[in-house]
Coordinates of C-alpha atoms in Angstrom, one line a residue:
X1 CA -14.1 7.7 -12.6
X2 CA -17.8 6.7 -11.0
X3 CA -15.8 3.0 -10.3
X4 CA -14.0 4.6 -7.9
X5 CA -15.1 5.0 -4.2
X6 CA -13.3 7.9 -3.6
X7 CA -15.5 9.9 -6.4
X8 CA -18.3 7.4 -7.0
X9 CA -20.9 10.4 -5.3
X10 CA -19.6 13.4 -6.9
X11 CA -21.5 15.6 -8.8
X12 CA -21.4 15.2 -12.8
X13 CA -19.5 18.9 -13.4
X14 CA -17.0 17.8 -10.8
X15 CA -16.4 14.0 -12.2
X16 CA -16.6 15.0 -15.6
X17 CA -13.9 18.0 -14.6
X18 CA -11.3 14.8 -13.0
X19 CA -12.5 12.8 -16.1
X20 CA -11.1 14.9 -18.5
X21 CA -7.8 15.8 -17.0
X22 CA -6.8 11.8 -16.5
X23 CA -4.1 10.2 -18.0
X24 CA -3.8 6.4 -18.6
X25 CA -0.3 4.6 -17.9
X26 CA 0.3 1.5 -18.0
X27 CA 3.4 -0.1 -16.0
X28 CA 4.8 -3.6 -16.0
X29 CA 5.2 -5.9 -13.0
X30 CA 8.7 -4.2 -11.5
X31 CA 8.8 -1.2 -12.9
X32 CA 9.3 1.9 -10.7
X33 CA 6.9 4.5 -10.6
X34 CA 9.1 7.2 -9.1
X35 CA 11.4 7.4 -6.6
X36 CA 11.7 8.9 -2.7
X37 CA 12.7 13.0 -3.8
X38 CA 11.5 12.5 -7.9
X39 CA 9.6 15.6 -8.6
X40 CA 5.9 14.9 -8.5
X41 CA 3.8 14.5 -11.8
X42 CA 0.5 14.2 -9.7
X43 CA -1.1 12.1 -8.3
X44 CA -1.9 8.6 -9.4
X45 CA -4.9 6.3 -8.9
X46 CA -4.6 2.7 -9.7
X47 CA -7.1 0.9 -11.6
X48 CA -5.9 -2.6 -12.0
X49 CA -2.7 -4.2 -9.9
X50 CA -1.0 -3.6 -6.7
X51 CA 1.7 -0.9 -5.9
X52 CA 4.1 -1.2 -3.0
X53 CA 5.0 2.4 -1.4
X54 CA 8.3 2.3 0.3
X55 CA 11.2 4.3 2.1
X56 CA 15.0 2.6 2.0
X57 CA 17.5 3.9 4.3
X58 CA 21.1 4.9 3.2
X59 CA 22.0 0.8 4.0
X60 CA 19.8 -0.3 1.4
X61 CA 17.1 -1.9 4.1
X62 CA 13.7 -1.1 2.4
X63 CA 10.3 -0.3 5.0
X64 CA 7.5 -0.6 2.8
X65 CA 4.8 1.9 4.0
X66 CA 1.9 0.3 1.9
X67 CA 0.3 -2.0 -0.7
X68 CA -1.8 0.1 -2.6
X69 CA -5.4 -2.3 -4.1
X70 CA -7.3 -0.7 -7.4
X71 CA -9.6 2.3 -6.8
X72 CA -6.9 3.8 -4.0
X73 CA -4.7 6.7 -5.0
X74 CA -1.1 7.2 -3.6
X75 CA 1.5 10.5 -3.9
X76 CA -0.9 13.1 -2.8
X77 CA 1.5 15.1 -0.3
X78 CA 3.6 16.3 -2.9
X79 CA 1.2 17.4 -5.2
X80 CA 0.2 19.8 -2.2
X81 CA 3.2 20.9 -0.3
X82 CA 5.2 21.5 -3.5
X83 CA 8.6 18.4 -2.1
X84 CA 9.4 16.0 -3.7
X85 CA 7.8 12.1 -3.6
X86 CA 8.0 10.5 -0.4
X87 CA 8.6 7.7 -1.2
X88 CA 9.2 5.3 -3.8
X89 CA 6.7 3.3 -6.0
X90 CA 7.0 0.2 -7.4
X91 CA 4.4 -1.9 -9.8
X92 CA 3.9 -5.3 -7.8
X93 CA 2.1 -6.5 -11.1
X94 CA 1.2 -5.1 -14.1
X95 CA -1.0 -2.3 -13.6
X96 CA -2.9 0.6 -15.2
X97 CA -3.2 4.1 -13.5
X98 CA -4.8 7.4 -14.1
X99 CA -2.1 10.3 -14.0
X100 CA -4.4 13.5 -12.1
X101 CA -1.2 16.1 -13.5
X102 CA -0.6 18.4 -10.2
X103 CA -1.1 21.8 -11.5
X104 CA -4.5 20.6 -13.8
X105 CA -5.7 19.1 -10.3
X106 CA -5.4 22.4 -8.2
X107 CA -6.7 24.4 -10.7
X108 CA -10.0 22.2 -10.2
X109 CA -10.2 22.1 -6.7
X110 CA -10.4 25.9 -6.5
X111 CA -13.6 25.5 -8.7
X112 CA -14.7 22.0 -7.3
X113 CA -14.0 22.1 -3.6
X114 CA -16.2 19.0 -3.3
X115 CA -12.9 17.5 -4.5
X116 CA -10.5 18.6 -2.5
X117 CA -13.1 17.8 0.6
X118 CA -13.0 13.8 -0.7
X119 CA -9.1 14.1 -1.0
X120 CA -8.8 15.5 2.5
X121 CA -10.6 12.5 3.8
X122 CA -9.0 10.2 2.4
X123 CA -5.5 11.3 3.2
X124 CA -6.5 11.4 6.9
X125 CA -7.4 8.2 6.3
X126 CA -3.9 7.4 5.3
X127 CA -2.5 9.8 7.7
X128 CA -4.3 6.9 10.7
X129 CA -2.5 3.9 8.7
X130 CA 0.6 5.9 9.1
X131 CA 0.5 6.1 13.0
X132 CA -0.9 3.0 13.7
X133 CA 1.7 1.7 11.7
X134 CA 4.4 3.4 14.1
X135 CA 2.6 2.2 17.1
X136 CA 2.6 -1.6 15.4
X137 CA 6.4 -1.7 14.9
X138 CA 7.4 0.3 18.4
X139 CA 4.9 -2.0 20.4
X140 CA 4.4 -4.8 18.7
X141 CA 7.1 -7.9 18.5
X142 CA 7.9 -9.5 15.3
X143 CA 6.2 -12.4 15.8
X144 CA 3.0 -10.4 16.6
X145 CA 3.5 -8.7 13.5
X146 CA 4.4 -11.5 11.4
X147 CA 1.0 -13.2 12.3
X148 CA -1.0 -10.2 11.9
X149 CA 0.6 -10.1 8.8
X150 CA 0.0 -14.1 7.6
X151 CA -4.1 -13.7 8.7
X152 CA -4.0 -10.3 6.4
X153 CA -2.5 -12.1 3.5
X154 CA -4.8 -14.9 3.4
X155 CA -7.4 -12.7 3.4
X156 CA -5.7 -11.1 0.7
X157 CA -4.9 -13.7 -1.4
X158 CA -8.4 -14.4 -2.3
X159 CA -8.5 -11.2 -4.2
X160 CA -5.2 -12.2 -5.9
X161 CA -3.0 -10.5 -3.7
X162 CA 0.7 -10.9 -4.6
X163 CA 2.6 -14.1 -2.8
X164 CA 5.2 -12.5 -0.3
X165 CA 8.9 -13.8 -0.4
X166 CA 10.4 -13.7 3.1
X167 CA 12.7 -10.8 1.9
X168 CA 8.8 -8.6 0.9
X169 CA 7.5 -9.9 4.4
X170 CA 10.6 -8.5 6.3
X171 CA 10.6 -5.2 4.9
X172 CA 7.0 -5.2 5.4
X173 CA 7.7 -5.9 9.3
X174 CA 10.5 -3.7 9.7
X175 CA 12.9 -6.2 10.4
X176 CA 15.1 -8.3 8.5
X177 CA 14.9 -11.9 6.3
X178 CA 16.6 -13.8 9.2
X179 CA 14.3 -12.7 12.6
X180 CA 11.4 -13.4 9.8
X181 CA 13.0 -17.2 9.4
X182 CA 13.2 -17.8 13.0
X183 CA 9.8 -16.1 13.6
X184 CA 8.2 -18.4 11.4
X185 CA 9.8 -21.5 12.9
X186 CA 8.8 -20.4 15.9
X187 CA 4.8 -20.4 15.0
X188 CA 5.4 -23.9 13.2
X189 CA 7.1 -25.2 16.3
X190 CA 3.9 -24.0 17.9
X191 CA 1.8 -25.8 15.3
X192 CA -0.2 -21.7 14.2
X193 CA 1.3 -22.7 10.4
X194 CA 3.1 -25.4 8.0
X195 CA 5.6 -24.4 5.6
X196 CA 5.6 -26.6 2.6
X197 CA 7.9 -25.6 -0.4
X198 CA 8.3 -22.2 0.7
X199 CA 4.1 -21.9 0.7
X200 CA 3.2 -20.6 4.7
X201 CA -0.5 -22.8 5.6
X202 CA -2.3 -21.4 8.4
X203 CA -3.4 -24.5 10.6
X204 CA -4.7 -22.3 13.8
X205 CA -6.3 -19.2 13.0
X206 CA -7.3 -18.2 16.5
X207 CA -3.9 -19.5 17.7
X208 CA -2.5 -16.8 15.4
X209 CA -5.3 -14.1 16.1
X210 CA -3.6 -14.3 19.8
X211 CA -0.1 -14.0 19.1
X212 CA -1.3 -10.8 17.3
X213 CA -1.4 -8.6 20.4
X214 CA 2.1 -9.9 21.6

């Protein structure tokens, strides 16, 4: 539990306390966590892995909300407001978890309220990344987002971030595979990237860093 930012400075009583009401899970690469309106077990924080979070409309067109990186926690609202999961939740990779069970978790935070301070901040943390991901896809064009995205993944991938298909990078856009296709050819045509068997190669960095406010 001390490996964790989120509760890296908490007092022993209230560490121990989370310590002992953790469960360890273990998912493979694939498998869903819950879905958007499953009741909520708790709330999970992953130790090893990635986790996409994700809404899909009736159509079947998925928006994926975030990538959740070990030592982040993800399904806090429900555990709260007493609805249903968000959203949906699906194990990029194989990944371990700890399982915080809901009603073991409130119990604590009337004794611990140093704990439900830490949550707090941390969900208006995520409660920012929520709105500024509105104001990205209302103001920002695809291709903006696309190379905001492509600088982000590099960065990524030297912490082994998951490869992106063009299907995971449209739903992570907002759009669909086919304005990601043409975006893409677009930022070749304007020699940002090379695409060589389906890997994307940033050749301009600061070409790309521009198109990010379009």
């Amino acid at each position: 539990m001390r490996q964790l930012v989120l509760f890296a400075d908490l007092p022993d009583p209230a560490c121990a306390a989370l310590a002992s009401i953790a469960v360890r899970e273990q998912y493979t690469a694939g498998k869903a966590l819950f879905f958007e309106g499953d009741p909520a077990r708790g709330i999970y924080i992953l130790l090893n892995g990635h986790v996409r979070l994700s809404r899909t409309s009736l159509s079947g067109r998925e928006q994926v909300l975030q990538i959740v990186t070990p030592g982040h926690h993800f399904n806090l609202v429900p555990v709260f407001d007493g609805g249903g999961c968000p959203v949906n939740a699906f194990a990029l990779t194989d990944i371990t978890v700890l399982l915080l069970p809901g009603a073991s978790l409130r119990t604590l935070l009337l004794e611990y309220p140093v704990i439900a301070v830490k949550l707090l901040s941390d969900c208006c943390g995520y409660l920012r990344h929520l709105v500024n991901l509105v104001d990205d896809l209302a103001l920002t064009t695809v291709q903006g987002r696309l190379a905001r995205l492509l600088l982000a993944q590099a960065e990524a991938d030297q912490n082994s971030a998951p490869p992106l298909t063009q299907a995971e990078i449209a739903a992570r856009l907002g759009t669909v595979r086919e304005m990601v296709g043409r975006s893409l050819k677009t930022l070749e045509g304007l020699g940002l990237i090379r695409i060589e068997r389906g890997v994307i190669i940033i050749l301009d960095r600061a070409g790309l860093e521009r198109e990010c406010g379009d």
